[in-house]
PDB file of C-alpha atoms in Angstrom:
ATOM      1  CA  ASP A  13      22.620  20.340  -1.419  1.00  0.00           C
ATOM      2  CA  ALA A  14      19.260  20.620  -3.181  1.00  0.00           C
ATOM      3  CA  GLY A  15      18.491  23.989  -1.606  1.00  0.00           C
ATOM      4  CA  ILE A  16      15.395  22.916   0.339  1.00  0.00           C
ATOM      5  CA  THR A  17      14.444  24.650   3.562  1.00  0.00           C
ATOM      6  CA  GLN A  18      11.550  23.611   5.762  1.00  0.00           C
ATOM      7  CA  SER A  19      10.048  25.764   8.484  1.00  0.00           C
ATOM      8  CA  PRO A  20       9.364  25.434  11.279  1.00  0.00           C
ATOM      9  CA  ARG A  21      11.583  22.469  12.080  1.00  0.00           C
ATOM     10  CA  HIS A  22       9.710  21.749  15.293  1.00  0.00           C
ATOM     11  CA  LYS A  23       6.225  22.735  16.388  1.00  0.00           C
ATOM     12  CA  VAL A  24       3.950  21.794  19.251  1.00  0.00           C
ATOM     13  CA  THR A  25       0.322  22.774  18.953  1.00  0.00           C
ATOM     14  CA  GLU A  26      -3.069  21.920  20.364  1.00  0.00           C
ATOM     15  CA  THR A  27      -5.914  19.998  18.808  1.00  0.00           C
ATOM     16  CA  GLY A  28      -8.138  22.178  16.679  1.00  0.00           C
ATOM     17  CA  THR A  29      -5.593  24.860  15.871  1.00  0.00           C
ATOM     18  CA  PRO A  30      -4.471  25.636  12.309  1.00  0.00           C
ATOM     19  CA  VAL A  31      -0.901  24.866  11.344  1.00  0.00           C
ATOM     20  CA  THR A  32       1.070  25.798   8.232  1.00  0.00           C
ATOM     21  CA  LEU A  33       4.370  24.250   7.246  1.00  0.00           C
ATOM     22  CA  ARG A  34       6.516  25.910   4.627  1.00  0.00           C
ATOM     23  CA  CYS A  35       8.858  24.411   2.091  1.00  0.00           C
ATOM     24  CA  HIS A  36      11.199  26.714   0.216  1.00  0.00           C
ATOM     25  CA  GLN A  37      13.458  25.724  -2.654  1.00  0.00           C
ATOM     26  CA  THR A  38      16.107  27.707  -4.467  1.00  0.00           C
ATOM     27  CA  GLU A  39      16.612  25.511  -7.535  1.00  0.00           C
ATOM     28  CA  ASN A  40      13.472  26.357  -9.528  1.00  0.00           C
ATOM     29  CA  HIS A  41      12.238  22.769  -9.632  1.00  0.00           C
ATOM     30  CA  ARG A  42       8.777  22.199 -11.062  1.00  0.00           C
ATOM     31  CA  TYR A  43       7.649  19.293  -8.879  1.00  0.00           C
ATOM     32  CA  MET A  44       7.346  19.545  -5.105  1.00  0.00           C
ATOM     33  CA  TYR A  45       5.939  17.027  -2.627  1.00  0.00           C
ATOM     34  CA  TRP A  46       4.796  16.748   0.961  1.00  0.00           C
ATOM     35  CA  TYR A  47       5.203  13.408   2.736  1.00  0.00           C
ATOM     36  CA  ARG A  48       4.550  12.343   6.286  1.00  0.00           C
ATOM     37  CA  GLN A  49       6.719   9.785   8.046  1.00  0.00           C
ATOM     38  CA  ASP A  50       5.327   7.489  10.714  1.00  0.00           C
ATOM     39  CA  PRO A  51       6.880   4.361  12.255  1.00  0.00           C
ATOM     40  CA  GLY A  52       6.110   1.272  10.210  1.00  0.00           C
ATOM     41  CA  HIS A  53       4.556   3.244   7.372  1.00  0.00           C
ATOM     42  CA  GLY A  54       7.623   4.663   5.715  1.00  0.00           C
ATOM     43  CA  LEU A  55       6.803   7.855   3.875  1.00  0.00           C
ATOM     44  CA  ARG A  56       3.303   8.489   2.596  1.00  0.00           C
ATOM     45  CA  LEU A  57       2.461  11.138   0.045  1.00  0.00           C
ATOM     46  CA  ILE A  58       0.081  13.852   1.219  1.00  0.00           C
ATOM     47  CA  HIS A  59      -0.042  16.283  -1.696  1.00  0.00           C
ATOM     48  CA  TYR A  60       2.180  17.288  -4.542  1.00  0.00           C
ATOM     49  CA  SER A  61       2.538  20.149  -6.979  1.00  0.00           C
ATOM     50  CA  TYR A  62       3.560  20.151 -10.621  1.00  0.00           C
ATOM     51  CA  GLY A  63       3.662  23.903 -11.055  1.00  0.00           C
ATOM     52  CA  VAL A  64       2.428  27.205  -9.687  1.00  0.00           C
ATOM     53  CA  LYS A  65      -1.185  26.752  -8.606  1.00  0.00           C
ATOM     54  CA  ASP A  66      -1.153  23.156  -9.886  1.00  0.00           C
ATOM     55  CA  THR A  67      -1.545  20.636  -7.094  1.00  0.00           C
ATOM     56  CA  ASP A  68      -2.957  17.161  -6.605  1.00  0.00           C
ATOM     57  CA  LYS A  69      -3.755  14.772  -3.792  1.00  0.00           C
ATOM     58  CA  GLY A  70      -1.649  11.912  -2.580  1.00  0.00           C
ATOM     59  CA  GLU A  71      -2.668   8.811  -0.661  1.00  0.00           C
ATOM     60  CA  VAL A  72      -3.221  10.501   2.734  1.00  0.00           C
ATOM     61  CA  SER A  73      -4.592  13.928   1.824  1.00  0.00           C
ATOM     62  CA  ASP A  74      -7.607  14.064   4.181  1.00  0.00           C
ATOM     63  CA  GLY A  75      -7.259  16.898   6.664  1.00  0.00           C
ATOM     64  CA  TYR A  76      -4.539  18.657   4.670  1.00  0.00           C
ATOM     65  CA  SER A  77      -4.497  21.368   2.049  1.00  0.00           C
ATOM     66  CA  VAL A  78      -1.653  22.875   0.050  1.00  0.00           C
ATOM     67  CA  SER A  79      -0.894  25.994  -1.902  1.00  0.00           C
ATOM     68  CA  ARG A  80       1.786  27.016  -4.338  1.00  0.00           C
ATOM     69  CA  SER A  81       1.615  30.656  -5.368  1.00  0.00           C
ATOM     70  CA  LYS A  82       5.295  30.862  -6.289  1.00  0.00           C
ATOM     71  CA  THR A  83       7.638  28.293  -7.788  1.00  0.00           C
ATOM     72  CA  GLU A  84       9.891  28.370  -4.753  1.00  0.00           C
ATOM     73  CA  ASP A  85       7.297  27.919  -2.009  1.00  0.00           C
ATOM     74  CA  PHE A  86       4.973  25.002  -1.255  1.00  0.00           C
ATOM     75  CA  LEU A  87       2.798  25.342   1.834  1.00  0.00           C
ATOM     76  CA  LEU A  88       1.098  22.532   3.736  1.00  0.00           C
ATOM     77  CA  THR A  89      -1.838  23.530   5.942  1.00  0.00           C
ATOM     78  CA  LEU A  90      -3.656  21.581   8.611  1.00  0.00           C
ATOM     79  CA  GLU A  91      -6.890  23.548   8.975  1.00  0.00           C
ATOM     80  CA  SER A  92      -7.726  21.991  12.338  1.00  0.00           C
ATOM     81  CA  ALA A  93      -4.942  19.837  13.694  1.00  0.00           C
ATOM     82  CA  THR A  94      -5.724  16.455  15.255  1.00  0.00           C
ATOM     83  CA  SER A  95      -3.543  14.147  17.322  1.00  0.00           C
ATOM     84  CA  SER A  96      -3.390  11.696  14.393  1.00  0.00           C
ATOM     85  CA  GLN A  97      -1.475  14.339  12.481  1.00  0.00           C
ATOM     86  CA  THR A  98       1.412  14.184  14.915  1.00  0.00           C
ATOM     87  CA  SER A  99       4.210  13.170  12.595  1.00  0.00           C
ATOM     88  CA  VAL A 100       7.379  14.211  10.860  1.00  0.00           C
ATOM     89  CA  TYR A 101       6.676  16.016   7.610  1.00  0.00           C
ATOM     90  CA  PHE A 102       9.114  16.035   4.726  1.00  0.00           C
ATOM     91  CA  CYS A 103       9.153  18.232   1.708  1.00  0.00           C
ATOM     92  CA  ALA A 104      10.827  16.952  -1.432  1.00  0.00           C
ATOM     93  CA  ILE A 105      11.634  18.223  -4.890  1.00  0.00           C
ATOM     94  CA  ARG A 106      11.922  16.075  -7.949  1.00  0.00           C
ATOM     95  CA  ASP A 107      15.028  15.728 -10.003  1.00  0.00           C
ATOM     96  CA  ARG A 108      14.753  17.183 -13.510  1.00  0.00           C
ATOM     97  CA  GLY A 109      15.255  13.743 -15.068  1.00  0.00           C
ATOM     98  CA  ASN A 110      12.304  11.455 -15.661  1.00  0.00           C
ATOM     99  CA  THR A 111      13.033   8.804 -13.025  1.00  0.00           C
ATOM    100  CA  GLY A 112      11.128  10.379 -10.167  1.00  0.00           C
ATOM    101  CA  GLU A 113      14.219  10.727  -7.978  1.00  0.00           C
ATOM    102  CA  LEU A 114      13.555  13.016  -5.031  1.00  0.00           C
ATOM    103  CA  PHE A 115      15.659  15.327  -2.894  1.00  0.00           C
ATOM    104  CA  PHE A 116      14.400  15.820   0.632  1.00  0.00           C
ATOM    105  CA  GLY A 117      14.367  18.607   3.158  1.00  0.00           C
ATOM    106  CA  GLU A 118      15.385  18.103   6.780  1.00  0.00           C
ATOM    107  CA  GLY A 119      11.850  17.549   8.010  1.00  0.00           C
ATOM    108  CA  SER A 120       9.390  19.313  10.306  1.00  0.00           C
ATOM    109  CA  ARG A 121       8.395  17.545  13.494  1.00  0.00           C
ATOM    110  CA  LEU A 122       4.819  18.368  14.482  1.00  0.00           C
ATOM    111  CA  THR A 123       3.264  17.369  17.786  1.00  0.00           C
ATOM    112  CA  VAL A 124      -0.466  17.865  18.263  1.00  0.00           C
ATOM    113  CA  LEU A 125      -1.537  17.665  21.907  1.00  0.00           C
TER     114      LEU A 125
ATOM    115  CA  ALA B  22      -1.236   0.928  -7.327  1.00  0.00           C
ATOM    116  CA  GLN B  23       2.363   0.226  -6.534  1.00  0.00           C
ATOM    117  CA  SER B  24       3.350  -1.407  -3.279  1.00  0.00           C
ATOM    118  CA  VAL B  25       6.767  -1.873  -1.707  1.00  0.00           C
ATOM    119  CA  THR B  26       7.542  -4.422   1.000  1.00  0.00           C
ATOM    120  CA  GLN B  27      10.633  -4.335   3.132  1.00  0.00           C
ATOM    121  CA  LEU B  28      11.102  -7.519   5.134  1.00  0.00           C
ATOM    122  CA  GLY B  29      12.095  -6.764   8.701  1.00  0.00           C
ATOM    123  CA  SER B  30      11.500  -3.408  10.327  1.00  0.00           C
ATOM    124  CA  HIS B  31      14.671  -3.850  12.401  1.00  0.00           C
ATOM    125  CA  VAL B  32      17.930  -5.585  11.546  1.00  0.00           C
ATOM    126  CA  SER B  33      20.880  -6.049  13.880  1.00  0.00           C
ATOM    127  CA  VAL B  34      24.312  -6.838  12.476  1.00  0.00           C
ATOM    128  CA  SER B  35      27.778  -7.054  13.940  1.00  0.00           C
ATOM    129  CA  GLU B  36      30.458  -4.677  12.777  1.00  0.00           C
ATOM    130  CA  GLY B  37      32.236  -6.305   9.835  1.00  0.00           C
ATOM    131  CA  ALA B  38      29.327  -8.595   8.985  1.00  0.00           C
ATOM    132  CA  LEU B  39      27.235  -8.622   5.838  1.00  0.00           C
ATOM    133  CA  VAL B  40      24.320  -6.218   5.663  1.00  0.00           C
ATOM    134  CA  LEU B  41      21.326  -7.510   3.685  1.00  0.00           C
ATOM    135  CA  LEU B  42      18.108  -5.532   3.460  1.00  0.00           C
ATOM    136  CA  ARG B  43      15.259  -6.989   1.446  1.00  0.00           C
ATOM    137  CA  CYS B  44      12.867  -5.121  -0.813  1.00  0.00           C
ATOM    138  CA  ASN B  45      10.108  -6.498  -2.994  1.00  0.00           C
ATOM    139  CA  TYR B  46       7.734  -4.469  -5.096  1.00  0.00           C
ATOM    140  CA  SER B  47       4.646  -4.865  -7.198  1.00  0.00           C
ATOM    141  CA  SER B  48       4.659  -3.288 -10.595  1.00  0.00           C
ATOM    142  CA  SER B  49       3.035  -4.003 -13.910  1.00  0.00           C
ATOM    143  CA  VAL B  50       5.783  -2.217 -15.834  1.00  0.00           C
ATOM    144  CA  PRO B  51       9.546  -2.097 -15.329  1.00  0.00           C
ATOM    145  CA  PRO B  52      10.016   0.400 -12.524  1.00  0.00           C
ATOM    146  CA  TYR B  53      12.711   2.775 -11.442  1.00  0.00           C
ATOM    147  CA  LEU B  54      14.007   1.639  -8.064  1.00  0.00           C
ATOM    148  CA  PHE B  55      15.702   3.517  -5.257  1.00  0.00           C
ATOM    149  CA  TRP B  56      17.278   3.017  -1.860  1.00  0.00           C
ATOM    150  CA  TYR B  57      17.413   5.969   0.513  1.00  0.00           C
ATOM    151  CA  VAL B  58      19.129   6.250   3.895  1.00  0.00           C
ATOM    152  CA  GLN B  59      18.006   8.380   6.810  1.00  0.00           C
ATOM    153  CA  TYR B  60      20.329   9.223   9.679  1.00  0.00           C
ATOM    154  CA  PRO B  61      18.801  10.383  12.976  1.00  0.00           C
ATOM    155  CA  ASN B  62      17.020  13.736  12.772  1.00  0.00           C
ATOM    156  CA  GLN B  63      17.850  14.161   9.115  1.00  0.00           C
ATOM    157  CA  GLY B  64      16.095  13.943   5.801  1.00  0.00           C
ATOM    158  CA  LEU B  65      16.481  11.089   3.340  1.00  0.00           C
ATOM    159  CA  GLN B  66      19.564  10.794   1.152  1.00  0.00           C
ATOM    160  CA  LEU B  67      19.833   8.754  -2.011  1.00  0.00           C
ATOM    161  CA  LEU B  68      22.039   5.668  -1.647  1.00  0.00           C
ATOM    162  CA  LEU B  69      21.596   4.283  -5.135  1.00  0.00           C
ATOM    163  CA  LYS B  70      19.098   3.851  -7.928  1.00  0.00           C
ATOM    164  CA  TYR B  71      18.279   1.550 -10.795  1.00  0.00           C
ATOM    165  CA  THR B  72      16.865   3.002 -13.979  1.00  0.00           C
ATOM    166  CA  THR B  73      18.053   0.933 -16.948  1.00  0.00           C
ATOM    167  CA  GLY B  74      21.062  -1.123 -17.961  1.00  0.00           C
ATOM    168  CA  ALA B  75      23.205  -3.113 -15.568  1.00  0.00           C
ATOM    169  CA  THR B  76      21.082  -4.769 -12.915  1.00  0.00           C
ATOM    170  CA  LEU B  77      23.784  -4.583 -10.237  1.00  0.00           C
ATOM    171  CA  VAL B  78      23.941  -1.014  -9.046  1.00  0.00           C
ATOM    172  CA  LYS B  79      26.658   0.441  -6.855  1.00  0.00           C
ATOM    173  CA  GLY B  80      25.974   3.319  -4.523  1.00  0.00           C
ATOM    174  CA  ILE B  81      27.644   5.414  -1.904  1.00  0.00           C
ATOM    175  CA  ASN B  82      29.317   4.103   1.256  1.00  0.00           C
ATOM    176  CA  GLY B  83      29.997   0.648  -0.225  1.00  0.00           C
ATOM    177  CA  PHE B  84      26.363  -0.339  -0.731  1.00  0.00           C
ATOM    178  CA  GLU B  85      25.034  -2.103  -3.800  1.00  0.00           C
ATOM    179  CA  ALA B  86      21.711  -3.523  -4.928  1.00  0.00           C
ATOM    180  CA  GLU B  87      20.615  -5.945  -7.593  1.00  0.00           C
ATOM    181  CA  PHE B  88      17.454  -5.618  -9.629  1.00  0.00           C
ATOM    182  CA  LYS B  89      15.876  -9.018 -10.229  1.00  0.00           C
ATOM    183  CA  LYS B  90      12.873  -8.646 -12.477  1.00  0.00           C
ATOM    184  CA  SER B  91      11.781 -12.283 -12.169  1.00  0.00           C
ATOM    185  CA  GLU B  92      11.668 -11.949  -8.384  1.00  0.00           C
ATOM    186  CA  THR B  93      10.419  -8.335  -8.357  1.00  0.00           C
ATOM    187  CA  SER B  94      13.178  -7.624  -5.869  1.00  0.00           C
ATOM    188  CA  PHE B  95      15.794  -4.958  -5.253  1.00  0.00           C
ATOM    189  CA  HIS B  96      17.759  -6.124  -2.209  1.00  0.00           C
ATOM    190  CA  LEU B  97      20.449  -3.910  -0.704  1.00  0.00           C
ATOM    191  CA  THR B  98      23.775  -5.318   0.487  1.00  0.00           C
ATOM    192  CA  LYS B  99      27.058  -4.218   1.971  1.00  0.00           C
ATOM    193  CA  PRO B 100      29.820  -6.784   2.536  1.00  0.00           C
ATOM    194  CA  SER B 101      31.118  -5.352   5.797  1.00  0.00           C
ATOM    195  CA  ALA B 102      29.065  -3.209   8.167  1.00  0.00           C
ATOM    196  CA  HIS B 103      30.514  -0.128   9.828  1.00  0.00           C
ATOM    197  CA  MET B 104      29.194   1.580  12.925  1.00  0.00           C
ATOM    198  CA  SER B 105      28.358   4.558  10.722  1.00  0.00           C
ATOM    199  CA  ASP B 106      25.862   2.419   8.785  1.00  0.00           C
ATOM    200  CA  ALA B 107      23.421   2.558  11.686  1.00  0.00           C
ATOM    201  CA  ALA B 108      20.423   4.325  10.156  1.00  0.00           C
ATOM    202  CA  GLU B 109      17.020   3.676   8.635  1.00  0.00           C
ATOM    203  CA  TYR B 110      16.857   2.509   5.055  1.00  0.00           C
ATOM    204  CA  PHE B 111      13.957   2.939   2.671  1.00  0.00           C
ATOM    205  CA  CYS B 112      13.272   1.209  -0.601  1.00  0.00           C
ATOM    206  CA  ALA B 113      11.179   3.163  -3.114  1.00  0.00           C
ATOM    207  CA  VAL B 114       9.620   2.521  -6.494  1.00  0.00           C
ATOM    208  CA  SER B 115       8.774   5.062  -9.147  1.00  0.00           C
ATOM    209  CA  ASP B 116       5.405   4.502 -10.759  1.00  0.00           C
ATOM    210  CA  GLN B 117       5.798   5.408 -14.415  1.00  0.00           C
ATOM    211  CA  ALA B 118       2.070   5.003 -14.916  1.00  0.00           C
ATOM    212  CA  ALA B 119       1.414   7.691 -12.299  1.00  0.00           C
ATOM    213  CA  GLY B 120       3.769  10.464 -13.241  1.00  0.00           C
ATOM    214  CA  ASN B 121       6.801   8.823 -11.635  1.00  0.00           C
ATOM    215  CA  LYS B 122       5.597   9.399  -8.097  1.00  0.00           C
ATOM    216  CA  LEU B 123       7.618   7.448  -5.538  1.00  0.00           C
ATOM    217  CA  THR B 124       6.058   4.811  -3.314  1.00  0.00           C
ATOM    218  CA  PHE B 125       8.097   3.925  -0.235  1.00  0.00           C
ATOM    219  CA  GLY B 126       8.463   0.773   1.787  1.00  0.00           C
ATOM    220  CA  GLY B 127       7.981   0.838   5.539  1.00  0.00           C
ATOM    221  CA  GLY B 128      11.689   1.182   6.250  1.00  0.00           C
ATOM    222  CA  THR B 129      14.296  -1.009   7.949  1.00  0.00           C
ATOM    223  CA  ARG B 130      16.243   0.282  10.909  1.00  0.00           C
ATOM    224  CA  VAL B 131      19.784  -1.080  11.056  1.00  0.00           C
ATOM    225  CA  LEU B 132      21.622  -1.457  14.343  1.00  0.00           C
ATOM    226  CA  VAL B 133      25.342  -2.187  14.171  1.00  0.00           C
ATOM    227  CA  LYS B 134      26.861  -3.955  17.169  1.00  0.00           C
ATOM    228  CA  PRO B 135      30.547  -3.524  17.990  1.00  0.00           C
TER     229      PRO B 135
END
Protein backbone atom coordinates (compact mmCIF):
# COMPACT_ATOMS: atom_id res chain seq x y z
CA ASP A 1 0.00 0.00 0.00
CA ALA A 2 1.63 3.23 -1.18
CA GLY A 3 -0.69 5.40 0.90
CA ILE A 4 -2.34 7.25 -1.99
CA THR A 5 -5.89 8.53 -1.67
CA GLN A 6 -7.80 10.19 -4.48
CA SER A 7 -10.95 12.23 -4.01
CA PRO A 8 -13.60 12.29 -5.19
CA ARG A 9 -13.68 8.79 -6.64
CA HIS A 10 -16.65 9.62 -8.85
CA LYS A 11 -17.96 12.95 -10.06
CA VAL A 12 -20.54 14.06 -12.59
CA THR A 13 -20.49 17.68 -13.62
CA GLU A 14 -21.68 19.96 -16.38
CA THR A 15 -19.74 21.61 -19.16
CA GLY A 16 -18.18 24.88 -18.10
CA THR A 17 -18.01 24.17 -14.38
CA PRO A 18 -14.72 24.06 -12.46
CA VAL A 19 -13.58 20.74 -11.04
CA THR A 20 -10.76 19.93 -8.63
CA LEU A 21 -9.43 16.45 -7.99
CA ARG A 22 -7.25 15.79 -4.98
CA CYS A 23 -4.43 13.36 -4.51
CA HIS A 24 -3.13 12.76 -1.01
CA GLN A 25 -0.09 10.70 -0.09
CA THR A 26 1.22 9.67 3.30
CA GLU A 27 4.72 8.51 2.34
CA ASN A 28 6.45 11.87 1.79
CA HIS A 29 7.37 11.11 -1.81
CA ARG A 30 8.88 13.95 -3.82
CA TYR A 31 7.42 13.16 -7.24
CA MET A 32 3.69 13.08 -7.93
CA TYR A 33 1.86 12.69 -11.24
CA TRP A 34 -1.57 13.07 -12.77
CA TYR A 35 -2.52 10.80 -15.67
CA ARG A 36 -5.73 10.37 -17.59
CA GLN A 37 -6.84 7.00 -18.92
CA ASP A 38 -8.91 6.69 -22.08
CA PRO A 39 -9.67 3.58 -24.16
CA GLY A 40 -6.97 2.93 -26.73
CA HIS A 41 -4.68 5.61 -25.35
CA GLY A 42 -3.38 3.92 -22.24
CA LEU A 43 -2.33 6.47 -19.67
CA ARG A 44 -1.25 9.94 -20.72
CA LEU A 45 0.61 12.32 -18.47
CA ILE A 46 -1.17 15.58 -17.69
CA HIS A 47 1.10 17.29 -15.17
CA TYR A 48 3.64 16.26 -12.61
CA SER A 49 5.35 17.71 -9.58
CA TYR A 50 8.90 17.30 -8.33
CA GLY A 51 8.45 19.17 -5.08
CA VAL A 52 6.35 21.73 -3.25
CA LYS A 53 5.39 24.45 -5.73
CA ASP A 54 7.46 22.75 -8.45
CA THR A 55 5.33 21.46 -11.29
CA ASP A 56 5.65 20.83 -15.00
CA LYS A 57 3.47 19.95 -17.95
CA GLY A 58 2.96 16.55 -19.46
CA GLU A 59 1.81 15.60 -22.94
CA VAL A 60 -1.89 16.50 -22.49
CA SER A 61 -1.80 19.53 -20.19
CA ASP A 62 -4.14 21.87 -22.11
CA GLY A 63 -7.21 22.70 -20.06
CA TYR A 64 -5.67 21.53 -16.79
CA SER A 65 -3.75 23.20 -14.01
CA VAL A 66 -2.14 21.79 -10.88
CA SER A 67 -0.96 22.97 -7.52
CA ARG A 68 1.19 21.51 -4.79
CA SER A 69 1.34 23.64 -1.66
CA LYS A 70 2.21 20.72 0.62
CA THR A 71 4.28 17.61 0.00
CA GLU A 72 1.32 15.34 0.65
CA ASP A 73 -1.26 16.98 -1.61
CA PHE A 74 -1.33 17.39 -5.40
CA LEU A 75 -4.42 19.03 -6.85
CA LEU A 76 -5.63 18.81 -10.45
CA THR A 77 -8.02 21.54 -11.58
CA LEU A 78 -10.17 21.77 -14.67
CA GLU A 79 -11.00 25.48 -14.80
CA SER A 80 -13.92 24.97 -17.19
CA ALA A 81 -14.72 21.34 -17.78
CA THR A 82 -15.46 20.09 -21.30
CA SER A 83 -16.92 16.80 -22.48
CA SER A 84 -13.50 15.79 -23.86
CA GLN A 85 -12.25 15.74 -20.30
CA THR A 86 -14.57 12.90 -19.39
CA SER A 87 -12.06 10.29 -18.31
CA VAL A 88 -10.60 8.34 -15.45
CA TYR A 89 -7.86 10.26 -13.69
CA PHE A 90 -5.05 8.55 -11.84
CA CYS A 91 -2.62 10.01 -9.40
CA ALA A 92 0.74 8.33 -8.98
CA ILE A 93 3.81 8.72 -6.83
CA ARG A 94 7.29 7.77 -7.86
CA ASP A 95 9.38 5.21 -6.12
CA ARG A 96 12.45 6.62 -4.37
CA GLY A 97 14.77 4.64 -6.66
CA ASN A 98 15.86 6.07 -9.99
CA THR A 99 13.92 3.77 -12.32
CA GLY A 100 10.76 5.83 -12.57
CA GLU A 101 8.57 3.10 -11.09
CA LEU A 102 5.17 4.46 -10.11
CA PHE A 103 2.56 3.57 -7.51
CA PHE A 104 -0.99 4.45 -8.45
CA GLY A 105 -4.09 5.58 -6.65
CA GLU A 106 -7.49 4.00 -7.24
CA GLY A 107 -8.58 6.58 -9.79
CA SER A 108 -11.23 9.28 -10.06
CA ARG A 109 -13.93 8.83 -12.67
CA LEU A 110 -15.10 12.17 -14.05
CA THR A 111 -18.09 12.58 -16.34
CA VAL A 112 -18.69 15.95 -17.97
CA LEU A 113 -22.19 16.30 -19.41
CA ALA B 1 10.13 11.21 -27.43
CA GLN B 2 9.54 7.69 -26.29
CA SER B 3 6.76 5.61 -27.76
CA VAL B 4 5.35 2.27 -26.67
CA THR B 5 3.32 -0.03 -28.90
CA GLN B 6 1.24 -2.89 -27.63
CA LEU B 7 0.03 -5.15 -30.42
CA GLY B 8 -3.61 -6.06 -29.97
CA SER B 9 -5.97 -4.06 -27.81
CA HIS B 10 -7.87 -7.24 -26.92
CA VAL B 11 -6.62 -10.80 -26.49
CA SER B 12 -8.77 -13.84 -25.79
CA VAL B 13 -7.20 -16.99 -24.38
CA SER B 14 -8.56 -20.24 -23.03
CA GLU B 15 -7.97 -21.17 -19.43
CA GLY B 16 -4.72 -23.14 -19.27
CA ALA B 17 -3.37 -21.72 -22.53
CA LEU B 18 -0.32 -19.55 -23.03
CA VAL B 19 -0.72 -15.82 -22.53
CA LEU B 20 1.49 -13.68 -24.78
CA LEU B 21 1.23 -9.91 -24.78
CA ARG B 22 3.52 -7.97 -27.08
CA CYS B 23 5.27 -4.69 -26.34
CA ASN B 24 7.69 -2.77 -28.50
CA TYR B 25 9.26 0.55 -27.65
CA SER B 26 11.38 3.24 -29.19
CA SER B 27 14.32 4.46 -27.21
CA SER B 28 17.70 5.90 -28.00
CA VAL B 29 19.17 4.70 -24.71
CA PRO B 30 18.67 1.49 -22.74
CA PRO B 31 15.36 2.01 -20.97
CA TYR B 32 13.77 0.78 -17.80
CA LEU B 33 10.76 -1.32 -18.72
CA PHE B 34 7.60 -2.17 -16.83
CA TRP B 35 4.42 -4.19 -17.08
CA TYR B 36 1.43 -3.10 -15.02
CA VAL B 37 -1.92 -4.85 -14.55
CA GLN B 38 -5.25 -3.17 -13.94
CA TYR B 39 -8.23 -5.09 -12.59
CA PRO B 40 -11.71 -3.61 -13.07
CA ASN B 41 -12.30 -0.36 -11.18
CA GLN B 42 -8.84 -0.39 -9.68
CA GLY B 43 -5.57 1.41 -10.13
CA LEU B 44 -2.51 -0.06 -11.82
CA GLN B 45 -0.30 -2.57 -10.02
CA LEU B 46 3.25 -3.43 -10.95
CA LEU B 47 3.62 -6.93 -12.43
CA LEU B 48 7.33 -6.82 -13.13
CA LYS B 49 10.14 -4.56 -14.25
CA TYR B 50 13.46 -4.67 -16.03
CA THR B 51 16.21 -2.32 -14.94
CA THR B 52 19.58 -4.02 -15.46
CA GLY B 53 21.06 -7.50 -15.39
CA ALA B 54 19.21 -10.63 -16.39
CA THR B 55 17.00 -10.00 -19.39
CA LEU B 56 14.36 -12.54 -18.35
CA VAL B 57 12.38 -11.01 -15.54
CA LYS B 58 9.92 -12.87 -13.34
CA GLY B 59 6.98 -11.11 -11.76
CA ILE B 60 3.96 -11.80 -9.66
CA ASN B 61 1.20 -14.29 -10.49
CA GLY B 62 3.44 -16.44 -12.71
CA PHE B 63 4.15 -13.78 -15.33
CA GLU B 64 7.53 -13.16 -16.89
CA ALA B 65 8.94 -10.90 -19.59
CA GLU B 66 12.09 -10.87 -21.65
CA PHE B 67 13.98 -7.75 -22.64
CA LYS B 68 15.35 -8.06 -26.17
CA LYS B 69 17.43 -5.03 -26.99
CA SER B 70 17.97 -5.98 -30.64
CA GLU B 71 14.21 -6.19 -31.16
CA THR B 72 13.34 -3.29 -28.82
CA SER B 73 10.77 -5.60 -27.27
CA PHE B 74 9.56 -6.55 -23.81
CA HIS B 75 6.88 -9.20 -24.34
CA LEU B 76 4.92 -10.55 -21.39
CA THR B 77 4.10 -14.25 -21.06
CA LYS B 78 2.42 -16.68 -18.71
CA PRO B 79 2.48 -20.41 -19.51
CA SER B 80 -1.02 -21.20 -18.28
CA ALA B 81 -3.83 -18.66 -18.04
CA HIS B 82 -6.15 -18.53 -15.05
CA MET B 83 -9.57 -16.93 -14.92
CA SER B 84 -8.12 -14.43 -12.46
CA ASP B 85 -5.75 -13.14 -15.16
CA ALA B 86 -8.62 -11.36 -16.89
CA ALA B 87 -7.55 -7.71 -16.69
CA GLU B 88 -5.94 -4.95 -18.72
CA TYR B 89 -2.19 -4.96 -19.07
CA PHE B 90 0.01 -1.97 -19.77
CA CYS B 91 3.60 -1.85 -20.92
CA ALA B 92 5.58 1.24 -19.90
CA VAL B 93 9.01 2.67 -20.59
CA SER B 94 10.99 5.01 -18.41
CA ASP B 95 12.67 7.80 -20.32
CA GLN B 96 16.02 8.38 -18.65
CA ALA B 97 16.58 11.42 -20.84
CA ALA B 98 13.41 13.01 -19.46
CA GLY B 99 13.70 12.53 -15.75
CA ASN B 100 12.53 8.91 -15.84
CA LYS B 101 8.95 9.79 -16.68
CA LEU B 102 6.92 6.76 -17.74
CA THR B 103 5.36 6.47 -21.18
CA PHE B 104 2.58 3.89 -21.45
CA GLY B 105 1.35 1.73 -24.27
CA GLY B 106 -2.32 1.70 -25.20
CA GLY B 107 -3.07 -1.38 -23.11
CA THR B 108 -4.20 -4.92 -23.89
CA ARG B 109 -7.37 -6.30 -22.38
CA VAL B 110 -7.18 -10.03 -21.69
CA LEU B 111 -10.28 -12.20 -21.68
CA VAL B 112 -9.93 -15.72 -20.31
CA LYS B 113 -12.42 -18.28 -21.57
CA PRO B 114 -13.30 -21.31 -19.44
